[in-house]
Tab-separated table of C-alpha atoms in Angstrom:
chain	number	residue	atom	x	y	z
U	1	MET	CA	-14.587	-10.436	-7.770
U	2	ARG	CA	-12.403	-7.374	-8.278
U	3	LYS	CA	-9.073	-8.650	-9.544
U	4	SER	CA	-6.097	-7.368	-11.496
U	5	SER	CA	-2.823	-8.694	-12.897
U	6	ILE	CA	0.198	-6.504	-13.606
U	7	GLU	CA	3.479	-7.296	-15.296
U	8	ARG	CA	6.089	-4.541	-15.098
U	9	LYS	CA	9.522	-5.057	-16.625
U	10	THR	CA	12.195	-2.387	-16.861
U	11	PHE	CA	15.992	-2.441	-17.149
U	12	GLU	CA	15.970	-2.288	-13.327
U	13	THR	CA	13.267	-4.685	-12.147
U	14	LYS	CA	10.838	-7.407	-13.118
U	15	ILE	CA	7.510	-7.411	-11.275
U	16	ASN	CA	4.664	-9.922	-11.661
U	17	LEU	CA	1.619	-9.270	-9.498
U	18	THR	CA	-1.928	-10.538	-9.141
U	19	LEU	CA	-4.361	-8.888	-6.753
U	20	ASN	CA	-7.801	-9.844	-5.464
U	21	LEU	CA	-9.372	-6.951	-3.560
U	22	ASP	CA	-12.068	-9.213	-2.125
U	23	GLY	CA	-9.783	-11.880	-0.758
U	24	ASN	CA	-8.907	-13.407	2.584
U	25	GLY	CA	-5.336	-12.238	3.077
U	26	LYS	CA	-3.692	-15.042	1.102
U	27	LYS	CA	-0.171	-14.099	0.156
U	28	ASN	CA	2.675	-15.478	-1.901
U	29	ILE	CA	5.360	-12.802	-1.885
U	30	LYS	CA	8.829	-13.286	-3.300
U	31	THR	CA	11.364	-10.494	-2.961
U	32	ASP	CA	14.993	-10.266	-1.875
U	33	ILE	CA	14.260	-7.664	0.823
U	34	SER	CA	13.144	-9.598	3.902
U	35	PHE	CA	11.815	-6.564	5.810
U	36	PHE	CA	9.876	-5.340	2.771
U	37	LYS	CA	8.397	-8.822	2.330
U	38	HIS	CA	7.318	-8.742	5.982
U	39	MET	CA	5.591	-5.372	5.485
U	40	LEU	CA	3.798	-6.539	2.324
U	41	GLU	CA	2.616	-9.639	4.195
U	42	GLN	CA	1.232	-7.371	6.934
U	43	PHE	CA	-0.550	-5.369	4.229
U	44	CYS	CA	-2.182	-8.521	2.800
U	45	THR	CA	-3.175	-9.897	6.191
U	46	HIS	CA	-4.666	-6.715	7.627
U	47	GLY	CA	-6.355	-5.619	4.389
U	48	TYR	CA	-7.601	-9.130	3.540
U	49	PHE	CA	-6.092	-8.757	0.066
U	50	ASP	CA	-4.958	-11.823	-1.859
U	51	ILE	CA	-1.627	-11.010	-3.489
U	52	ASP	CA	0.724	-13.139	-5.533
U	53	LEU	CA	3.900	-11.135	-6.100
U	54	GLU	CA	7.310	-11.823	-7.554
U	55	ALA	CA	9.546	-8.749	-7.383
U	56	ILE	CA	13.010	-9.264	-8.856
U	57	SER	CA	15.795	-6.699	-8.861
U	58	LEU	CA	17.803	-6.741	-12.102
U	59	ASP	CA	20.183	-3.917	-11.154
U	60	LYS	CA	20.508	-4.804	-7.433
U	61	ASP	CA	19.249	-1.363	-6.399
U	62	LEU	CA	16.648	-1.787	-3.654
U	63	HIS	CA	15.266	1.707	-4.266
U	64	HIS	CA	14.136	0.665	-7.747
U	65	LEU	CA	12.659	-2.589	-6.464
U	66	VAL	CA	10.544	-0.896	-3.778
U	67	GLU	CA	9.452	1.865	-6.171
U	68	ASP	CA	8.464	-0.497	-8.990
U	69	THR	CA	6.639	-2.807	-6.599
U	70	ALA	CA	4.633	0.169	-5.320
U	71	ILE	CA	3.872	1.295	-8.877
U	72	ALA	CA	2.689	-2.207	-9.819
U	73	LEU	CA	0.588	-2.529	-6.651
U	74	GLY	CA	-0.959	0.924	-7.075
U	75	THR	CA	-1.760	0.207	-10.717
U	76	ALA	CA	-3.323	-3.124	-9.735
U	77	PHE	CA	-5.591	-1.375	-7.212
U	78	LYS	CA	-6.635	1.253	-9.760
U	79	ASP	CA	-7.403	-1.426	-12.362
U	80	ALA	CA	-9.256	-3.707	-9.924
U	81	LEU	CA	-11.463	-0.816	-8.757
U	82	GLY	CA	-12.508	-0.031	-12.328
U	83	SER	CA	-15.091	2.774	-12.403
U	84	LYS	CA	-15.150	2.816	-8.571
U	85	LYS	CA	-18.929	2.694	-8.683
U	86	GLY	CA	-20.391	1.902	-5.271
U	87	ILE	CA	-17.153	2.159	-3.275
U	88	LYS	CA	-17.010	3.983	0.046
U	89	ARG	CA	-14.095	6.057	-1.346
U	90	TYR	CA	-12.727	7.175	2.043
U	91	GLY	CA	-10.954	5.086	4.639
U	92	GLN	CA	-9.233	5.807	7.943
U	93	ALA	CA	-7.406	3.728	10.516
U	94	ILE	CA	-5.368	4.374	13.633
U	95	ILE	CA	-3.240	1.359	14.467
U	96	PRO	CA	-1.026	0.718	17.501
U	97	MET	CA	2.120	-1.390	17.436
U	98	ASP	CA	3.379	-1.537	21.008
U	99	GLU	CA	4.564	2.027	21.789
U	100	ALA	CA	3.882	3.317	18.248
U	101	LEU	CA	0.590	4.750	17.025
U	102	VAL	CA	0.054	5.589	13.339
U	103	LEU	CA	-2.896	7.204	11.565
U	104	THR	CA	-3.716	6.688	7.871
U	105	SER	CA	-6.443	8.446	5.912
U	106	ILE	CA	-7.141	7.652	2.250
U	107	ASP	CA	-9.313	9.118	-0.488
U	108	LEU	CA	-9.606	7.095	-3.708
U	109	SER	CA	-10.226	10.413	-5.416
U	110	GLY	CA	-8.452	10.039	-8.737
U	111	ARG	CA	-6.045	12.759	-7.570
U	112	PRO	CA	-2.568	11.548	-6.553
U	113	TYR	CA	-1.023	13.008	-3.419
U	114	CYS	CA	0.920	11.561	-0.512
U	115	ASN	CA	2.016	13.016	2.800
U	116	ALA	CA	3.824	10.394	4.868
U	117	ASP	CA	4.926	12.090	8.094
U	118	LEU	CA	6.479	9.056	9.778
U	119	ASN	CA	9.166	10.662	11.962
U	120	LEU	CA	11.647	7.814	11.441
U	121	THR	CA	14.880	8.443	13.339
U	122	GLU	CA	16.888	5.420	12.164
U	123	GLU	CA	18.207	5.184	8.601
U	124	ARG	CA	17.959	1.399	8.422
U	125	THR	CA	16.038	-1.502	9.870
U	126	GLY	CA	17.551	-4.837	8.943
U	127	ASN	CA	18.588	-4.656	5.292
U	128	PHE	CA	16.032	-1.947	4.518
U	129	ASP	CA	16.638	1.796	4.063
U	130	THR	CA	13.837	3.487	5.970
U	131	ILE	CA	13.664	6.397	3.488
U	132	LEU	CA	12.074	3.897	1.093
U	133	VAL	CA	8.901	3.684	3.221
U	134	LYS	CA	7.801	7.194	2.276
U	135	HIS	CA	8.835	6.531	-1.317
U	136	PHE	CA	6.701	3.351	-1.378
U	137	PHE	CA	3.571	5.195	-0.255
U	138	SER	CA	4.208	8.115	-2.624
U	139	SER	CA	4.719	5.786	-5.614
U	140	PHE	CA	1.560	3.865	-4.684
U	141	ALA	CA	-0.439	7.127	-4.463
U	142	ASN	CA	0.746	8.243	-7.894
U	143	ALA	CA	0.041	4.895	-9.573
U	144	SER	CA	-3.355	4.365	-7.923
U	145	LEU	CA	-4.426	8.014	-8.278
U	146	SER	CA	-5.157	8.182	-4.554
U	147	THR	CA	-4.719	10.762	-1.837
U	148	ILE	CA	-2.869	9.252	1.125
U	149	HIS	CA	-2.002	10.836	4.470
U	150	ILE	CA	0.010	8.832	6.997
U	151	LYS	CA	1.151	10.284	10.323
U	152	THR	CA	3.019	8.864	13.252
U	153	LEU	CA	1.174	10.155	16.300
U	154	TYR	CA	3.968	8.853	18.507
U	155	GLY	CA	6.474	6.040	18.690
U	156	GLU	CA	10.136	5.255	19.284
U	157	ASP	CA	10.966	1.944	17.610
U	158	THR	CA	11.490	2.409	13.856
U	159	HIS	CA	10.362	-1.138	13.058
U	160	HIS	CA	7.146	-0.655	15.043
U	161	ILE	CA	6.366	2.690	13.387
U	162	ILE	CA	6.840	1.264	9.893
U	163	GLU	CA	4.827	-1.856	10.683
U	164	ALA	CA	1.993	0.214	12.158
U	165	SER	CA	2.040	2.379	9.027
U	166	PHE	CA	1.619	-0.638	6.722
U	167	LYS	CA	-1.133	-2.074	8.923
U	168	SER	CA	-3.023	1.213	9.145
U	169	PHE	CA	-2.569	1.702	5.392
U	170	ALA	CA	-4.047	-1.763	4.805
U	171	ARG	CA	-7.060	-1.156	7.036
U	172	ALA	CA	-7.712	2.316	5.609
U	173	ILE	CA	-7.556	1.285	1.964
U	174	LYS	CA	-9.638	-1.827	2.648
U	175	SER	CA	-12.356	0.416	4.064
U	176	ALA	CA	-12.126	2.824	1.117
U	177	CYS	CA	-12.412	-0.049	-1.401
U	178	GLU	CA	-15.467	-1.597	0.270
U	179	ILE	CA	-18.773	-1.478	-1.558
U	180	ASP	CA	-21.348	0.707	0.163
U	181	LYS	CA	-24.277	-1.715	0.129
U	182	GLU	CA	-26.841	1.060	0.534
U	183	HIS	CA	-25.406	3.024	-2.410
U	184	LYS	CA	-23.830	0.339	-4.603
U	185	ASP	CA	-25.089	1.911	-7.826
U	186	MET	CA	-23.706	5.369	-7.059
U	187	THR	CA	-20.325	6.975	-7.612
U	188	PRO	CA	-19.362	8.884	-4.436
U	189	SER	CA	-18.591	12.185	-6.143
U	190	THR	CA	-20.504	15.331	-7.107
U	191	LYS	CA	-18.652	15.095	-10.436
U	192	GLY	CA	-20.085	11.645	-11.106
U	193	VAL	CA	-16.609	10.173	-11.674
U	194	LEU	CA	-13.554	9.446	-9.543
């Protein structure tokens, strides 16, 4: 089983996280941001990742909490993947959520980059600043050393667009992390490393 545990403590946050890449979508997520918790639960469910997460804000700044959670999660993925031998490396998903349609494409390349073109028109949904969605994906990309492209193809409801982005992100990264059974002893790179 590909698993990882991360403890991240700063003056701003305290994050404890365990991840099982080959899980069943079991989740135990504790955070003060209800909308963010909902999105992380969608990520677990639709990626079939088992995650136990406690994300505590020490400075009461939600920006820091979302950022540090993304850093911890991205680091956990990088650690759980290890050498990345045998993985499919690439993953794509287009996910609808009512009127919204979002595309995600991921390369577990070892090169961090994120382009999250979400076209969010509202600044908040519930108690969540929507600008933090792009920041979450960017922080995850940097910590996991992944290339991530997310694009809203269309949509009107901010909640639906964000939820579709987390679901498509989950499905895309799940596919990228999967072991290619026909090439399980190979690293999918002409360089021989990812």
